[in-house]
Amino acid sequence: MMYTTEVEEMCRVAKGPDHGPAPIPEEGKWVQAKEISDINGLTHGVGWCAPQQGACKLTLNVKEGNIEEALIETVGCTGMTHSAAMASEILPGKTILEALNTDLVCDAINVAMRELFLQIVYGRSQSAFSEGGLPVGAGMEDLGKGLRTVTGTMYGTSKKGPRYLEMAEGYVLEQGLDENDEVIGYKFVSLGRMMDAIKKGTDPATALKEATGTYGRFADAVKTIDPRQE
């Protein structure tokens, strides 16, 4: 290591107490993180690209500094889905420091990685107080039984009002309106459940019927509309 002349000519003053880094909560323990291998936890981060065309929600399960599981969910940009496919190959097996300095193809995914890194190294992980942390596979459980991203898609105009297109329950088939033309419920189909049934050999029409449900006071609607066509 090189020192300037000024530093070389200084006399030495002894260093006092060294308490080390403040402990952070990790998987039910308090840890003084000094090395990347000291980092553990499962957590989420959200990122966006410079033109803000789309966003990414990234979930990582980190064990001893290594990414063992990655879930990449994207919205708003068609190209980002292909970037996410590549990121799903790139991320597992890397340390979180490697991942932070790796091109994850899409700005939104890179930003999500940055935000998530900050959370996890500060001990703000979802599993901070879960003894032993969460097993690899816990990230996939975030998707629920249908293994589909929870996406809300709504559209509205001042002239024609709101259109519900996609809810947490699934793809919206019909909106139910009351006598004032106000929305009081909707009919939906859980696409994940429907496709699972079809893959198991269920007739598509039967699978559609079994995966269809309603929310709110849909049964009391005096009028129903197809939000995509009417």
Short mmCIF file of C-alpha atoms in Angstrom, two decimals:
data_model
loop_
_atom_site.label_atom_id
_atom_site.label_comp_id
_atom_site.label_asym_id
_atom_site.label_seq_id
_atom_site.Cartn_x
_atom_site.Cartn_y
_atom_site.Cartn_z
CA MET A 1 0.00 0.00 0.00
CA MET A 2 1.31 3.47 -0.85
CA TYR A 3 1.29 6.34 1.64
CA THR A 4 1.97 10.02 1.07
CA THR A 5 5.03 11.63 2.64
CA GLU A 6 2.79 13.52 5.07
CA VAL A 7 1.31 10.30 6.41
CA GLU A 8 4.68 8.55 6.59
CA GLU A 9 6.06 11.36 8.77
CA MET A 10 3.16 11.29 11.23
CA CYS A 11 3.61 9.67 14.64
CA ARG A 12 1.31 6.75 15.44
CA VAL A 13 -1.63 7.16 17.79
CA ALA A 14 -3.09 3.91 19.17
CA LYS A 15 -6.60 2.97 18.14
CA GLY A 16 -9.16 2.67 20.91
CA PRO A 17 -12.03 0.19 21.27
CA ASP A 18 -13.26 -1.55 18.11
CA HIS A 19 -16.82 -2.74 18.56
CA GLY A 20 -17.22 -3.99 14.99
CA PRO A 21 -20.36 -3.58 12.87
CA ALA A 22 -23.77 -3.24 14.46
CA PRO A 23 -25.52 -6.62 14.49
CA ILE A 24 -28.37 -7.11 12.02
CA PRO A 25 -31.35 -9.47 12.40
CA GLU A 26 -30.97 -12.57 10.23
CA GLU A 27 -33.16 -15.65 10.35
CA GLY A 28 -33.85 -15.40 14.07
CA LYS A 29 -30.27 -14.39 15.04
CA TRP A 30 -28.32 -11.17 15.50
CA VAL A 31 -25.30 -11.24 13.19
CA GLN A 32 -22.25 -9.01 12.90
CA ALA A 33 -21.87 -9.16 9.12
CA LYS A 34 -18.22 -8.86 8.15
CA GLU A 35 -18.13 -11.11 5.09
CA ILE A 36 -20.56 -11.79 2.26
CA SER A 37 -20.90 -15.32 3.63
CA ASP A 38 -22.44 -13.84 6.80
CA ILE A 39 -25.54 -12.73 4.89
CA ASN A 40 -28.73 -14.81 4.99
CA GLY A 41 -32.37 -14.06 4.28
CA LEU A 42 -35.32 -14.06 1.92
CA THR A 43 -36.66 -10.72 0.78
CA HIS A 44 -38.18 -8.74 -2.09
CA GLY A 45 -37.20 -5.64 -4.04
CA VAL A 46 -38.88 -3.56 -6.74
CA GLY A 47 -37.09 -1.79 -9.59
CA TRP A 48 -37.92 0.29 -12.65
CA CYS A 49 -36.12 1.30 -15.83
CA ALA A 50 -34.97 4.82 -16.74
CA PRO A 51 -37.91 5.58 -19.09
CA GLN A 52 -40.21 3.93 -16.52
CA GLN A 53 -41.84 1.70 -19.13
CA GLY A 54 -42.02 -1.23 -16.76
CA ALA A 55 -41.18 -2.58 -13.33
CA CYS A 56 -39.71 -5.71 -11.81
CA LYS A 57 -40.37 -7.40 -8.47
CA LEU A 58 -37.39 -9.55 -7.53
CA THR A 59 -37.43 -12.16 -4.75
CA LEU A 60 -34.17 -13.73 -3.58
CA ASN A 61 -33.47 -16.45 -1.03
CA VAL A 62 -29.88 -15.99 0.16
CA LYS A 63 -28.01 -18.61 2.18
CA GLU A 64 -24.47 -17.86 3.42
CA GLY A 65 -24.15 -15.04 0.91
CA ASN A 66 -25.17 -17.17 -2.08
CA ILE A 67 -28.38 -16.74 -4.03
CA GLU A 68 -30.08 -20.14 -3.89
CA GLU A 69 -33.47 -19.10 -5.30
CA ALA A 70 -34.69 -16.25 -7.50
CA LEU A 71 -38.20 -15.22 -8.55
CA ILE A 72 -38.42 -12.49 -11.21
CA GLU A 73 -41.84 -10.94 -11.90
CA THR A 74 -42.26 -8.17 -14.48
CA VAL A 75 -45.00 -5.84 -15.61
CA GLY A 76 -45.53 -3.25 -18.31
CA CYS A 77 -42.77 -4.08 -20.80
CA THR A 78 -42.85 -7.00 -23.21
CA GLY A 79 -39.09 -7.13 -23.67
CA MET A 80 -38.56 -7.41 -19.93
CA THR A 81 -40.02 -10.92 -19.87
CA HIS A 82 -37.10 -12.15 -21.97
CA SER A 83 -34.66 -10.28 -19.74
CA ALA A 84 -36.25 -11.98 -16.73
CA ALA A 85 -35.75 -15.37 -18.39
CA MET A 86 -32.03 -14.65 -18.65
CA ALA A 87 -31.88 -13.28 -15.10
CA SER A 88 -33.40 -16.52 -13.79
CA GLU A 89 -30.32 -18.30 -15.17
CA ILE A 90 -27.82 -15.64 -14.14
CA LEU A 91 -28.77 -15.05 -10.49
CA PRO A 92 -28.83 -18.47 -8.77
CA GLY A 93 -25.36 -19.54 -7.66
CA LYS A 94 -23.92 -16.02 -7.46
CA THR A 95 -23.12 -14.19 -4.25
CA ILE A 96 -25.24 -11.11 -3.65
CA LEU A 97 -22.14 -8.95 -4.27
CA GLU A 98 -21.54 -10.64 -7.63
CA ALA A 99 -25.21 -10.21 -8.53
CA LEU A 100 -25.13 -6.53 -7.61
CA ASN A 101 -22.30 -6.02 -10.10
CA THR A 102 -23.70 -8.24 -12.85
CA ASP A 103 -25.63 -6.97 -15.87
CA LEU A 104 -29.06 -8.51 -15.39
CA VAL A 105 -30.02 -7.48 -18.95
CA CYS A 106 -32.81 -5.06 -17.99
CA ASP A 107 -32.51 -1.78 -16.05
CA ALA A 108 -35.61 -2.58 -14.01
CA ILE A 109 -34.15 -5.90 -12.85
CA ASN A 110 -30.81 -4.23 -12.09
CA VAL A 111 -32.54 -1.58 -9.99
CA ALA A 112 -34.57 -4.25 -8.18
CA MET A 113 -31.31 -6.06 -7.38
CA ARG A 114 -29.82 -2.85 -5.99
CA GLU A 115 -32.84 -2.13 -3.79
CA LEU A 116 -32.98 -5.72 -2.57
CA PHE A 117 -29.24 -5.74 -1.80
CA LEU A 118 -29.68 -2.71 0.44
CA GLN A 119 -32.52 -4.36 2.33
CA ILE A 120 -30.80 -7.66 2.89
CA VAL A 121 -27.40 -6.34 4.01
CA TYR A 122 -29.14 -4.00 6.48
CA GLY A 123 -31.17 -6.88 7.92
CA ARG A 124 -34.53 -5.72 6.53
CA SER A 125 -35.35 -9.12 5.04
CA GLN A 126 -38.78 -10.73 5.24
CA SER A 127 -37.20 -13.63 7.13
CA ALA A 128 -35.20 -11.47 9.58
CA PHE A 129 -37.01 -12.91 12.58
CA SER A 130 -37.85 -16.37 11.18
CA GLU A 131 -35.71 -18.89 13.06
CA GLY A 132 -33.62 -20.78 10.55
CA GLY A 133 -35.01 -18.68 7.70
CA LEU A 134 -37.19 -19.95 4.89
CA PRO A 135 -36.40 -23.06 2.83
CA VAL A 136 -35.44 -22.84 -0.83
CA GLY A 137 -38.78 -22.98 -2.60
CA ALA A 138 -40.42 -20.38 -0.37
CA GLY A 139 -40.08 -17.77 -3.13
CA MET A 140 -42.22 -19.83 -5.48
CA GLU A 141 -44.91 -20.08 -2.81
CA ASP A 142 -45.41 -16.31 -3.17
CA LEU A 143 -47.19 -17.09 -6.44
CA GLY A 144 -49.87 -19.17 -4.75
CA LYS A 145 -51.44 -22.38 -6.03
CA GLY A 146 -51.88 -21.12 -9.58
CA LEU A 147 -48.19 -20.21 -9.88
CA ARG A 148 -49.06 -16.91 -11.56
CA THR A 149 -47.97 -13.39 -10.72
CA VAL A 150 -50.64 -11.39 -8.90
CA THR A 151 -51.38 -8.63 -11.39
CA GLY A 152 -53.96 -5.87 -11.18
CA THR A 153 -54.89 -4.31 -14.51
CA MET A 154 -57.55 -1.61 -14.61
CA TYR A 155 -58.44 0.91 -17.30
CA GLY A 156 -60.71 3.93 -17.14
CA THR A 157 -61.78 7.01 -19.10
CA SER A 158 -63.77 10.03 -18.00
CA LYS A 159 -66.20 9.40 -20.85
CA LYS A 160 -66.90 5.69 -20.30
CA GLY A 161 -65.74 4.91 -16.75
CA PRO A 162 -63.71 2.02 -15.31
CA ARG A 163 -62.91 -1.37 -16.82
CA TYR A 164 -61.61 -4.18 -14.61
CA LEU A 165 -59.32 -6.41 -16.68
CA GLU A 166 -57.27 -8.48 -14.24
CA MET A 167 -57.69 -8.92 -10.49
CA ALA A 168 -55.84 -10.95 -7.87
CA GLU A 169 -58.44 -13.67 -8.39
CA GLY A 170 -57.73 -13.83 -12.13
CA TYR A 171 -58.81 -12.70 -15.59
CA VAL A 172 -62.04 -10.68 -15.44
CA LEU A 173 -64.76 -12.03 -17.72
CA GLU A 174 -67.62 -9.70 -16.83
CA GLN A 175 -68.33 -6.63 -14.73
CA GLY A 176 -71.61 -6.48 -12.86
CA LEU A 177 -73.45 -3.15 -12.75
CA ASP A 178 -76.39 -1.95 -10.66
CA GLU A 179 -79.31 0.21 -11.72
CA ASN A 180 -77.02 3.28 -11.59
CA ASP A 181 -74.45 1.60 -13.85
CA GLU A 182 -72.02 1.42 -10.92
CA VAL A 183 -69.74 -1.63 -10.53
CA ILE A 184 -70.91 -3.97 -7.77
CA GLY A 185 -68.93 -7.11 -8.62
CA TYR A 186 -67.27 -9.14 -11.31
CA LYS A 187 -66.92 -12.64 -12.72
CA PHE A 188 -63.40 -14.00 -13.13
CA VAL A 189 -61.52 -17.09 -14.25
CA SER A 190 -58.42 -18.31 -12.43
CA LEU A 191 -56.18 -19.05 -15.41
CA GLY A 192 -53.66 -20.96 -13.33
CA ARG A 193 -56.32 -23.36 -12.00
CA MET A 194 -57.89 -23.72 -15.45
CA MET A 195 -54.61 -24.59 -17.16
CA ASP A 196 -53.67 -27.05 -14.41
CA ALA A 197 -56.96 -28.85 -14.95
CA ILE A 198 -56.55 -28.93 -18.74
CA LYS A 199 -53.03 -30.35 -18.39
CA LYS A 200 -54.49 -33.15 -16.27
CA GLY A 201 -56.93 -34.05 -19.03
CA THR A 202 -60.03 -32.08 -18.08
CA ASP A 203 -62.13 -30.90 -21.01
CA PRO A 204 -61.36 -27.18 -21.60
CA ALA A 205 -65.02 -26.14 -21.28
CA THR A 206 -65.33 -28.00 -17.98
CA ALA A 207 -62.01 -26.60 -16.75
CA LEU A 208 -63.18 -23.07 -17.57
CA LYS A 209 -66.43 -23.58 -15.68
CA GLU A 210 -64.70 -25.04 -12.62
CA ALA A 211 -62.13 -22.22 -12.50
CA THR A 212 -64.77 -19.46 -12.80
CA GLY A 213 -66.00 -17.53 -9.78
CA THR A 214 -67.53 -14.22 -8.78
CA TYR A 215 -66.67 -11.42 -6.39
CA GLY A 216 -68.80 -8.82 -4.66
CA ARG A 217 -72.54 -8.58 -5.40
CA PHE A 218 -72.22 -9.90 -8.93
CA ALA A 219 -75.37 -12.02 -8.50
CA ASP A 220 -77.38 -8.83 -7.84
CA ALA A 221 -76.22 -7.07 -11.02
CA VAL A 222 -78.98 -5.74 -13.28
CA LYS A 223 -76.53 -5.61 -16.17
CA THR A 224 -73.22 -7.27 -17.04
CA ILE A 225 -70.61 -6.15 -19.54
CA ASP A 226 -67.47 -7.61 -21.09
CA PRO A 227 -64.83 -5.05 -19.97
CA ARG A 228 -62.74 -5.67 -23.09
CA GLN A 229 -65.52 -5.39 -25.66
CA GLU A 230 -68.30 -3.21 -24.27
#
